[in-house]
Amino acid sequence: MTITRHGVPLARRTTLEVGGTAAELHIPESLEDLRCLLGRLHERRTAPHILGGGANTLFPDGELRRPVVSTELLRGLEARGSVVRAECGVRLNALVRAAMSLGLGGLEGLVGIPGTAGGAVVMNAGGGGWSFGDRVRELGLIPLDGGPIVRVRGADVPWRYRSAGLQGFAVAWVDLELVPCSAARLRDAARELMLRKSSTQPLGEASAGCAFKNPAGASAGRWIDELGLKGLRRGGARVSERHANFIVTDRGSASARDVLDLLEDVRGRVERAFGVRLETEIVLV
């Protein structure tokens, strides 16, 4: 069964906490429901936006006519030896906790990232030289026309920086190849990483994580910082004073337009100073 709602506020479904309403929001209760839903939307010639945790998503102000498909109920999680299978809607914090409780390491880098397994695949989430794709053994993918699930080996996925190159597919599930390790050691490593992130990132504020992708051999945050743009504001959005590559919003008073204007302002200043046009890591729906 798929739950369908109309006129749904979108701000509460993203970590930026801005955006208008969805004309239609679909919430499939199983992977088969998701496949059938995608087939029906394809017949309508309507391309949906697949929404996971909303950790790097910017919806527009006003009404979004494009259908939104939420994976929030697709949270199947199981382990077979050192392989953990997570359905697309499994929250990353739940995935990390489950792996650590089983004494399986390799996902500690996801600590503090408020996304889902499906989103982590699509964005090839990571940081510090580590990427989610490094741990993917196999994927289950659903063609956006609602065709049968396709199984793809992780080694055959065209992984790139913050991208898996999976256009035309929705992630159904992911098999992760992990490494046996002491649960206590994993908890210590996760705690240390979380403390480090807390000291350098605005974790307590509304943001979408890093706003821009790092150019080859450079740091977008460092460039923005060198230009003295921390604290730069457009309406209810500003460049974080703690981390220059984070844009944070004033809860309840910011708009998507504020965020877009700030992104363009920062991008223009960086391009004029360094000759490089930054690419957003935030997905602009």
Coordinates of C-alpha atoms in Angstrom, one line a residue:
M1 CA 0.0 0.0 0.0
T2 CA 1.1 3.6 -0.7
I3 CA 0.0 6.5 1.5
T4 CA -0.8 9.6 -0.5
R5 CA -1.2 13.1 1.0
H6 CA -1.7 16.5 -0.5
G7 CA -0.5 20.0 0.5
V8 CA 2.2 18.6 2.7
P9 CA 4.7 21.2 4.3
L10 CA 8.2 20.3 3.1
A11 CA 10.3 22.4 5.4
R12 CA 9.9 19.9 8.3
R13 CA 11.1 17.2 6.0
T14 CA 14.5 18.7 5.3
T15 CA 17.4 19.6 7.6
L16 CA 17.5 23.1 6.1
E17 CA 14.0 23.6 7.3
V18 CA 12.8 25.7 4.4
G19 CA 10.6 25.2 1.4
G20 CA 6.9 25.3 0.5
T21 CA 4.4 22.5 0.2
A22 CA 4.2 19.3 -1.9
A23 CA 1.1 19.1 -4.1
E24 CA 1.4 15.3 -3.6
L25 CA 3.5 13.2 -1.3
H26 CA 3.6 9.5 -1.7
I27 CA 4.8 7.1 1.1
P28 CA 5.2 3.5 -0.1
E29 CA 5.1 0.9 2.7
S30 CA 7.2 -1.7 0.9
L31 CA 9.7 -2.0 -1.9
E32 CA 7.0 -3.5 -4.1
D33 CA 4.8 -0.6 -3.4
L34 CA 7.6 1.7 -4.4
R35 CA 8.1 -0.1 -7.7
C36 CA 4.4 0.0 -8.5
L37 CA 4.2 3.7 -7.6
L38 CA 7.1 4.5 -9.9
G39 CA 5.4 2.7 -12.7
R40 CA 2.2 4.7 -12.2
L41 CA 4.1 8.0 -12.1
H42 CA 6.0 7.0 -15.2
E43 CA 2.7 6.4 -17.0
R44 CA 1.7 9.9 -16.1
R45 CA 5.0 11.1 -17.6
T46 CA 5.8 12.7 -14.2
A47 CA 9.3 12.5 -12.8
P48 CA 9.2 12.2 -9.0
H49 CA 11.7 13.4 -6.5
I50 CA 12.8 10.6 -4.2
L51 CA 13.2 11.9 -0.7
G52 CA 15.2 10.2 2.0
G53 CA 16.3 12.1 5.1
G54 CA 16.3 15.5 3.4
A55 CA 19.8 16.0 4.6
N56 CA 21.0 17.8 1.5
T57 CA 17.8 18.9 -0.1
L58 CA 16.5 22.4 -0.9
F59 CA 12.8 22.5 -1.9
P60 CA 11.4 25.7 -3.5
D61 CA 9.0 28.1 -1.8
G62 CA 5.4 27.9 -2.8
E63 CA 3.7 24.7 -4.1
L64 CA 5.9 22.0 -5.7
R65 CA 3.8 20.3 -8.4
R66 CA 6.4 17.6 -8.9
P67 CA 5.4 14.4 -7.0
V68 CA 7.6 13.7 -3.9
V69 CA 8.2 10.0 -2.9
S70 CA 9.3 9.5 0.7
T71 CA 11.2 6.4 1.7
E72 CA 10.5 6.9 5.4
L73 CA 8.8 3.5 5.9
L74 CA 11.3 1.4 3.9
R75 CA 13.5 0.6 6.9
G76 CA 14.3 -3.1 6.6
L77 CA 17.7 -4.0 8.0
E78 CA 19.4 -7.4 8.3
A79 CA 22.9 -8.8 8.7
R80 CA 24.4 -12.0 7.2
G81 CA 27.9 -12.5 8.6
S82 CA 29.9 -9.3 7.8
V83 CA 27.3 -8.1 5.2
V84 CA 24.6 -5.8 6.2
R85 CA 21.6 -5.1 4.0
A86 CA 19.7 -1.9 4.5
E87 CA 16.6 -0.8 2.6
C88 CA 16.8 2.7 1.2
G89 CA 14.9 4.4 4.0
V90 CA 17.1 3.2 6.9
R91 CA 18.5 6.2 8.8
L92 CA 22.2 6.4 8.8
N93 CA 22.4 6.8 12.5
A94 CA 20.4 3.6 12.9
L95 CA 22.6 1.8 10.4
V96 CA 25.8 2.8 12.2
R97 CA 24.4 1.8 15.6
A98 CA 23.3 -1.6 14.3
A99 CA 26.7 -2.3 12.7
M100 CA 28.6 -1.3 15.8
S101 CA 26.3 -3.5 18.0
L102 CA 27.2 -6.4 15.8
G103 CA 30.9 -5.6 16.0
L104 CA 31.1 -4.6 12.4
G105 CA 33.2 -1.6 11.4
G106 CA 33.6 0.6 8.3
L107 CA 30.7 3.0 8.7
E108 CA 32.0 5.2 11.5
G109 CA 32.5 8.0 9.0
L110 CA 28.7 8.4 8.8
V111 CA 28.4 9.5 12.4
G112 CA 26.5 12.8 12.6
I113 CA 25.1 12.6 9.0
P114 CA 21.3 12.8 9.2
G115 CA 20.5 11.0 6.0
T116 CA 19.4 7.6 4.8
A117 CA 21.1 4.6 3.2
G118 CA 19.5 5.3 -0.2
G119 CA 20.6 9.0 -0.1
A120 CA 24.1 7.9 1.0
V121 CA 24.3 5.7 -2.1
V122 CA 23.0 8.3 -4.5
M123 CA 25.3 11.0 -3.1
N124 CA 28.2 8.7 -2.4
A125 CA 28.3 10.3 1.0
G126 CA 31.6 10.5 2.9
G127 CA 34.3 12.7 4.1
G128 CA 38.0 12.7 5.1
G129 CA 39.0 10.6 2.1
W130 CA 36.3 8.0 2.7
S131 CA 33.2 7.4 0.6
F132 CA 30.1 5.2 1.1
G133 CA 30.7 3.4 -2.2
D134 CA 33.9 2.0 -0.7
R135 CA 31.7 -0.4 1.4
V136 CA 29.0 -1.2 -1.2
R137 CA 29.0 -4.9 -2.2
E138 CA 25.8 -4.9 -4.2
L139 CA 22.8 -2.7 -4.9
G140 CA 19.2 -3.3 -5.6
L141 CA 17.9 -0.7 -8.1
I142 CA 14.4 0.0 -9.3
P143 CA 14.1 1.6 -12.8
L144 CA 12.1 4.8 -12.7
D145 CA 9.6 3.2 -15.1
G146 CA 8.7 0.7 -12.5
G147 CA 10.5 -2.2 -14.0
P148 CA 11.8 -5.2 -11.9
I149 CA 14.6 -4.7 -9.4
V150 CA 18.1 -4.8 -11.0
R151 CA 21.0 -6.1 -9.0
V152 CA 24.3 -4.3 -9.5
R153 CA 27.7 -5.1 -8.0
G154 CA 29.3 -2.2 -6.1
A155 CA 32.4 -2.6 -8.2
D156 CA 30.3 -1.9 -11.4
V157 CA 28.8 1.3 -10.1
P158 CA 30.5 4.5 -11.6
W159 CA 31.3 6.0 -8.2
R160 CA 32.4 9.6 -8.3
Y161 CA 32.9 12.4 -5.8
R162 CA 29.4 12.9 -4.2
S163 CA 27.7 10.9 -7.0
A164 CA 27.0 7.3 -7.9
G165 CA 25.9 8.1 -11.5
L166 CA 22.6 6.2 -11.0
Q167 CA 20.3 8.4 -13.2
G168 CA 17.2 6.5 -14.2
F169 CA 17.0 4.4 -11.0
A170 CA 15.8 4.5 -7.5
V171 CA 17.8 2.7 -4.8
A172 CA 15.8 -0.2 -3.2
W173 CA 18.5 -1.6 -0.9
V174 CA 22.2 -1.8 -0.4
D175 CA 24.5 -4.6 0.7
L176 CA 27.5 -3.3 2.7
E177 CA 30.7 -5.3 3.2
L178 CA 31.9 -4.5 6.7
V179 CA 34.9 -5.6 8.9
P180 CA 34.7 -7.5 12.2
C181 CA 35.9 -5.3 15.0
S182 CA 35.5 -4.8 18.7
A183 CA 32.2 -3.0 19.5
A184 CA 33.9 -1.0 22.3
R185 CA 36.6 0.2 19.9
L186 CA 34.0 1.2 17.3
R187 CA 32.0 3.1 19.9
D188 CA 35.2 5.0 21.0
A189 CA 36.0 5.8 17.3
A190 CA 32.5 7.0 16.7
R191 CA 32.5 9.1 19.9
E192 CA 35.8 10.7 18.9
L193 CA 34.6 11.6 15.4
M194 CA 31.4 13.0 16.8
L195 CA 33.3 15.3 19.2
R196 CA 35.6 16.4 16.4
K197 CA 32.5 17.2 14.2
S198 CA 30.8 19.0 17.0
S199 CA 33.8 21.3 17.4
T200 CA 34.1 22.2 13.7
Q201 CA 30.5 22.0 12.3
P202 CA 27.2 23.8 13.3
L203 CA 25.5 20.5 14.2
G204 CA 22.9 22.2 16.4
E205 CA 21.6 24.5 13.6
A206 CA 19.4 24.0 10.6
S207 CA 21.7 23.2 7.6
A208 CA 22.2 20.8 4.7
G209 CA 25.8 19.9 5.5
C210 CA 28.4 21.1 3.1
A211 CA 26.9 23.6 0.6
F212 CA 29.5 23.2 -2.1
K213 CA 31.5 20.3 -3.5
N214 CA 35.3 20.7 -3.0
P215 CA 37.1 21.5 -6.3
A216 CA 39.9 19.1 -7.3
G217 CA 42.8 19.7 -5.0
A218 CA 41.2 22.6 -3.1
S219 CA 38.7 23.2 -0.3
A220 CA 35.6 25.2 -0.9
G221 CA 35.3 26.0 2.8
R222 CA 38.8 27.3 3.0
W223 CA 38.3 29.6 0.0
I224 CA 35.0 31.0 1.4
D225 CA 36.7 31.5 4.8
E226 CA 39.7 33.3 3.1
L227 CA 37.2 35.7 1.6
G228 CA 35.9 36.6 5.0
L229 CA 32.4 35.4 4.2
K230 CA 31.6 33.7 7.5
G231 CA 28.4 35.3 8.8
L232 CA 27.4 36.7 5.4
R233 CA 23.6 36.8 5.4
R234 CA 20.8 36.9 2.9
G235 CA 17.4 37.2 4.7
G236 CA 17.1 34.2 7.1
A237 CA 20.1 32.3 5.7
R238 CA 23.8 32.9 6.5
V239 CA 27.2 31.4 6.1
S240 CA 28.0 29.5 9.3
E241 CA 30.5 31.2 11.6
R242 CA 31.8 27.7 12.6
H243 CA 32.3 26.2 9.2
A244 CA 32.4 28.4 6.0
N245 CA 31.0 25.6 3.7
F246 CA 27.8 25.3 5.7
I247 CA 24.8 27.5 5.2
V248 CA 22.5 27.7 8.2
T249 CA 19.0 29.1 8.4
D250 CA 16.9 30.9 11.0
R251 CA 14.3 28.4 12.0
G252 CA 10.8 29.6 11.1
S253 CA 11.9 32.8 9.3
A254 CA 14.1 31.7 6.4
S255 CA 13.0 31.0 2.9
A256 CA 14.3 28.8 0.1
R257 CA 14.9 32.1 -1.9
D258 CA 17.2 33.3 1.0
V259 CA 19.3 30.1 0.7
L260 CA 19.4 30.3 -3.2
D261 CA 20.4 34.0 -3.1
L262 CA 23.2 33.3 -0.6
L263 CA 24.5 30.3 -2.6
E264 CA 24.7 32.5 -5.7
D265 CA 26.4 35.4 -3.8
V266 CA 29.0 33.1 -2.3
R267 CA 29.6 31.3 -5.6
G268 CA 30.0 34.5 -7.5
R269 CA 32.5 35.9 -5.0
V270 CA 34.6 32.7 -5.1
E271 CA 34.5 32.6 -8.9
R272 CA 35.8 36.2 -9.1
A273 CA 38.5 35.6 -6.6
F274 CA 39.7 32.1 -7.6
G275 CA 38.4 31.6 -11.1
V276 CA 36.4 28.5 -10.2
R277 CA 32.6 28.2 -10.2
L278 CA 31.7 26.0 -7.3
E279 CA 29.1 23.2 -7.7
T280 CA 26.5 22.8 -5.1
E281 CA 26.5 19.7 -3.0
I282 CA 22.9 20.6 -1.9
V283 CA 20.3 19.1 -4.3
L284 CA 18.1 21.9 -5.7
V285 CA 14.7 20.4 -6.4

